[in-house]
Amino acid sequence: PLYVSVGKGYFAEAGFNVSFDYRHETDGLALVGQGAIPFAVVSGEQVLLARAQDVPVKYVVAWFQDFPVGVTAKAESGISGPKDLVGKRVGLPGLYGANYIGVRALLSAVGVDVDDLTLDSIGFNQVEALTADQVDAVVVYVTNEPVQLRAQGYAINEFSVAEYVHLVGNGIITSETLIAEDPQMVQRFVDAFLRGLADTIADPEEAYQVSLGFVENLAEADKDIQMEVLRRSIELWKAEPLGQIDAEGWENMLAVLLEMDLLTEPIPADEAFTSQFVEE
């Protein structure tokens, strides 16, 4: 959707010359908090963790309506739900970020203690680790690795965090200062993004063609796989209205972070976001 909003001129019409910086989301979050850049794409847990450190950022539009993390295992493993992970070795990129938060929330939702299984930091090599039987299951983005595995001919089972608990997925943040000093600028950016999001949902093929001009090596990738990744992603983006923010997800996310001791005391979850720019 961001590429579509640039490629079709929506950001330019709104007065923005947009460039993309693909650094880690925590870096983008810090830069927004400092006022060095105006916007970043960040997952919900990072917003709460930052605000607990007095970083003045707010989430202004939800891109993902469902948390995109899940668990995948070979069908032959017999792992078909979170309770089946007890005693298993589960691979994930590391003990940080959305994958880690997601699997911890998933286990908590069904009453499984994290010490009853082994979480193995494997980097972003979930497909390779699972196919080589280095682990029994992997924590993945449900839109991505399951598609790759099936394309390689593997029969898999998969289940998502969103089936068990509603959490805040990726969205766009800005600073409290920018909201206070130039809310019209924030509104223009949100509106331009939502136009790209709507167009992507309405015409995935067009969105793919636009993205060819932005994503390095996309033209050499398997288009069928990439289109399936896009289609699965779109299912997590749909909402009425697009971009709507659900307060329940923020409260659930706060509870997970407190349970994991990533936060030592509660903070006001409802101050981490504002729905004013979506509603307007």
C-alpha positions as CSV (number, residue, x, y, z in Angstrom):
1,P,0.0,0.0,0.0
2,L,2.8,2.4,0.7
3,Y,4.4,1.8,-2.7
4,V,0.9,2.2,-4.3
5,S,0.4,5.5,-2.5
6,V,3.8,6.7,-3.9
7,G,3.5,5.2,-7.3
8,K,0.0,6.5,-8.0
9,G,0.9,10.0,-6.7
10,Y,-1.3,10.0,-3.6
11,F,1.4,11.1,-1.3
12,A,2.6,13.7,-3.8
13,E,-1.0,15.1,-4.0
14,A,-1.0,15.4,-0.2
15,G,2.3,17.4,-0.3
16,F,4.8,14.6,0.6
17,N,8.0,13.5,-1.1
18,V,8.2,10.0,0.4
19,S,11.4,7.9,0.6
20,F,11.8,4.6,2.3
21,D,14.3,3.7,5.0
22,Y,14.4,0.0,5.8
23,R,16.0,0.1,9.2
24,H,14.8,-1.8,12.2
25,E,11.5,-0.6,13.5
26,T,12.9,0.3,16.9
27,D,15.3,2.7,15.2
28,G,12.4,4.2,13.2
29,L,10.4,4.5,16.4
30,A,13.2,6.4,18.2
31,L,13.7,8.8,15.2
32,V,10.0,9.6,15.2
33,G,10.1,10.2,19.0
34,Q,13.0,12.6,18.5
35,G,11.2,14.4,15.7
36,A,13.9,13.4,13.1
37,I,11.4,11.7,10.8
38,P,7.6,12.2,10.8
39,F,6.3,8.7,10.4
40,A,7.2,5.0,10.7
41,V,5.7,1.6,10.5
42,V,5.8,-0.1,13.9
43,S,4.1,-3.0,15.7
44,G,1.9,-2.3,18.7
45,E,4.1,-3.8,21.4
46,Q,7.0,-1.6,20.4
47,V,4.8,1.5,20.9
48,L,3.9,0.5,24.4
49,L,7.5,-0.4,25.3
50,A,8.6,3.0,23.9
51,R,6.0,4.9,25.8
52,A,7.0,3.2,29.0
53,Q,10.4,4.9,28.4
54,D,8.7,8.3,27.8
55,V,9.2,8.2,24.0
56,P,6.3,10.5,22.9
57,V,4.9,8.5,20.0
58,K,1.3,7.6,19.0
59,Y,-0.2,5.0,16.7
60,V,-2.5,6.7,14.2
61,V,-3.7,4.1,11.8
62,A,-3.8,0.3,11.9
63,W,-2.4,-1.4,8.8
64,F,-2.8,-5.0,10.1
65,Q,-6.2,-5.6,11.8
66,D,-5.0,-9.0,13.0
67,F,-1.6,-9.8,14.5
68,P,0.2,-11.5,11.7
69,V,2.3,-14.0,13.7
70,G,1.6,-17.8,13.9
71,V,3.2,-21.2,14.2
72,T,3.8,-23.7,11.4
73,A,4.9,-27.3,11.6
74,K,5.0,-30.2,9.2
75,A,1.7,-32.1,9.1
76,E,3.5,-35.3,10.0
77,S,4.6,-33.8,13.3
78,G,1.1,-34.0,14.7
79,I,1.4,-30.4,15.9
80,S,-1.9,-28.7,15.2
81,G,-2.4,-26.3,18.1
82,P,-0.4,-24.5,20.7
83,K,-0.8,-27.2,23.4
84,D,1.0,-29.6,21.0
85,L,4.2,-27.5,21.4
86,V,4.9,-28.8,24.9
87,G,8.2,-30.6,24.9
88,K,9.0,-29.4,21.4
89,R,11.8,-27.3,19.9
90,V,10.3,-24.2,18.3
91,G,12.4,-21.9,16.1
92,L,12.0,-18.2,15.8
93,P,14.2,-15.3,14.7
94,G,15.1,-14.4,18.3
95,L,13.8,-13.6,21.7
96,Y,12.6,-10.2,20.6
97,G,10.1,-8.5,18.4
98,A,6.7,-9.5,17.1
99,N,7.5,-13.2,16.6
100,Y,8.5,-13.5,20.2
101,I,5.7,-11.4,21.6
102,G,3.2,-13.4,19.5
103,V,4.3,-16.9,20.6
104,R,4.4,-15.8,24.2
105,A,0.9,-14.4,23.9
106,L,-0.3,-17.6,22.2
107,L,1.1,-19.8,24.9
108,S,-0.4,-17.6,27.6
109,A,-3.8,-17.7,26.0
110,V,-4.0,-21.5,26.3
111,G,-2.3,-21.9,29.6
112,V,1.1,-23.3,28.5
113,D,4.2,-22.2,30.4
114,V,7.0,-21.1,28.1
115,D,9.4,-23.3,30.2
116,D,7.5,-26.4,28.9
117,L,9.1,-26.0,25.5
118,T,12.3,-24.8,24.0
119,L,12.4,-21.6,22.0
120,D,15.4,-21.7,19.7
121,S,16.8,-18.5,18.1
122,I,17.4,-19.4,14.5
123,G,17.4,-16.0,12.8
124,F,15.1,-15.4,9.8
125,N,15.6,-19.0,8.6
126,Q,12.3,-20.5,9.5
127,V,11.7,-22.3,6.2
128,E,15.2,-23.8,6.1
129,A,15.2,-24.9,9.7
130,L,11.8,-26.6,9.5
131,T,12.5,-28.4,6.2
132,A,15.8,-29.6,7.6
133,D,14.1,-30.9,10.8
134,Q,16.4,-28.7,13.0
135,V,13.2,-27.7,14.9
136,D,9.8,-29.2,15.4
137,A,7.9,-26.0,14.6
138,V,8.6,-22.4,13.6
139,V,7.1,-19.0,14.5
140,V,6.3,-17.2,11.3
141,Y,4.4,-14.4,9.7
142,V,1.3,-16.3,8.6
143,T,1.3,-14.4,5.3
144,N,4.8,-15.5,4.3
145,E,6.6,-18.7,5.4
146,P,3.5,-21.0,5.1
147,V,3.1,-20.0,1.5
148,Q,6.8,-20.7,0.8
149,L,6.6,-24.1,2.5
150,R,3.5,-25.2,0.5
151,A,5.1,-24.0,-2.7
152,Q,8.0,-26.4,-2.0
153,G,5.5,-29.2,-1.6
154,Y,5.4,-29.6,2.1
155,A,2.2,-30.6,3.9
156,I,1.9,-28.3,6.9
157,N,-0.3,-27.4,9.9
158,E,-0.5,-23.8,10.9
159,F,-2.3,-21.8,13.6
160,S,-2.2,-18.1,14.2
161,V,-2.0,-15.9,17.3
162,A,-5.2,-14.1,16.2
163,E,-7.2,-17.3,16.6
164,Y,-6.5,-17.2,20.3
165,V,-6.0,-13.6,21.3
166,H,-6.5,-10.2,19.7
167,L,-3.3,-8.1,19.7
168,V,-2.2,-4.9,17.9
169,G,-0.4,-5.5,14.6
170,N,1.7,-3.2,12.5
171,G,0.5,0.4,11.9
172,I,1.8,3.9,11.3
173,I,3.1,6.1,14.2
174,T,3.9,9.7,14.5
175,S,5.0,11.9,17.4
176,E,2.8,13.6,19.9
177,T,4.5,16.9,18.9
178,L,3.5,16.6,15.3
179,I,-0.1,15.7,16.2
180,A,-0.3,18.8,18.4
181,E,1.5,21.2,16.1
182,D,0.3,20.1,12.6
183,P,-2.6,17.6,12.8
184,Q,-3.5,18.5,9.2
185,M,-0.2,17.1,8.1
186,V,-0.9,13.8,9.9
187,Q,-4.4,13.7,8.4
188,R,-3.1,14.2,4.9
189,F,-0.5,11.4,5.4
190,V,-3.1,9.0,6.8
191,D,-5.6,9.7,4.0
192,A,-2.9,9.2,1.3
193,F,-1.9,5.9,2.9
194,L,-5.5,4.7,3.2
195,R,-6.0,5.4,-0.5
196,G,-3.1,3.1,-1.3
197,L,-4.4,0.5,1.1
198,A,-7.9,0.6,-0.5
199,D,-6.4,0.3,-4.0
200,T,-4.2,-2.6,-3.0
201,I,-7.2,-4.5,-1.6
202,A,-9.3,-3.7,-4.7
203,D,-6.6,-4.6,-7.3
204,P,-3.7,-6.8,-6.0
205,E,-2.4,-7.3,-9.5
206,E,-2.0,-3.6,-10.0
207,A,-0.4,-3.2,-6.6
208,Y,2.1,-6.0,-7.5
209,Q,3.0,-4.2,-10.8
210,V,3.5,-0.9,-8.9
211,S,5.7,-2.7,-6.3
212,L,8.1,-3.9,-9.1
213,G,9.4,-0.4,-9.2
214,F,10.3,-0.3,-5.5
215,V,11.2,-3.8,-4.4
216,E,14.7,-5.0,-5.4
217,N,14.8,-8.3,-7.2
218,L,11.0,-8.7,-7.0
219,A,10.9,-9.2,-10.8
220,E,13.1,-12.3,-10.4
221,A,11.0,-13.8,-7.7
222,D,8.2,-16.4,-8.2
223,K,5.2,-14.2,-9.0
224,D,2.7,-16.9,-7.9
225,I,4.2,-17.1,-4.5
226,Q,4.5,-13.3,-4.1
227,M,0.9,-12.8,-5.2
228,E,-0.3,-15.4,-2.6
229,V,1.7,-13.6,0.1
230,L,-0.1,-10.4,-0.9
231,R,-3.5,-12.0,-1.0
232,R,-3.0,-13.5,2.5
233,S,-1.7,-10.1,3.7
234,I,-4.8,-8.4,2.4
235,E,-7.1,-10.6,4.5
236,L,-5.3,-9.2,7.6
237,W,-5.7,-5.6,6.3
238,K,-9.5,-5.5,5.6
239,A,-11.7,-3.4,8.0
240,E,-14.6,-1.1,8.0
241,P,-13.4,1.5,8.0
242,L,-9.9,0.8,6.8
243,G,-7.3,1.6,9.3
244,Q,-9.6,1.4,12.3
245,I,-7.9,0.9,15.7
246,D,-9.3,-1.5,18.3
247,A,-8.8,-0.5,21.9
248,E,-9.2,-4.1,23.1
249,G,-6.1,-5.2,21.3
250,W,-4.1,-2.5,23.1
251,E,-5.3,-3.7,26.5
252,N,-4.5,-7.3,25.6
253,M,-1.0,-6.3,24.4
254,L,-0.4,-4.4,27.6
255,A,-1.3,-7.5,29.6
256,V,1.0,-9.7,27.6
257,L,4.0,-7.3,28.1
258,L,3.3,-7.2,31.8
259,E,3.1,-11.0,32.0
260,M,6.4,-11.3,30.2
261,D,8.0,-8.7,32.5
262,L,8.9,-6.5,29.6
263,L,6.9,-3.9,31.4
264,T,7.3,-3.6,35.1
265,E,4.1,-1.6,35.8
266,P,1.0,-0.7,33.8
267,I,0.9,2.3,31.6
268,P,-2.3,3.9,30.1
269,A,-2.8,1.8,26.9
270,D,-5.4,4.2,25.6
271,E,-2.8,7.0,25.4
272,A,-0.7,4.9,22.9
273,F,-3.0,5.5,20.0
274,T,-5.5,7.9,18.6
275,S,-8.4,7.1,16.2
276,Q,-9.0,10.7,15.3
277,F,-7.3,10.6,11.9
278,V,-9.1,7.4,10.8
279,E,-12.5,8.6,12.0
280,E,-12.1,12.0,10.3
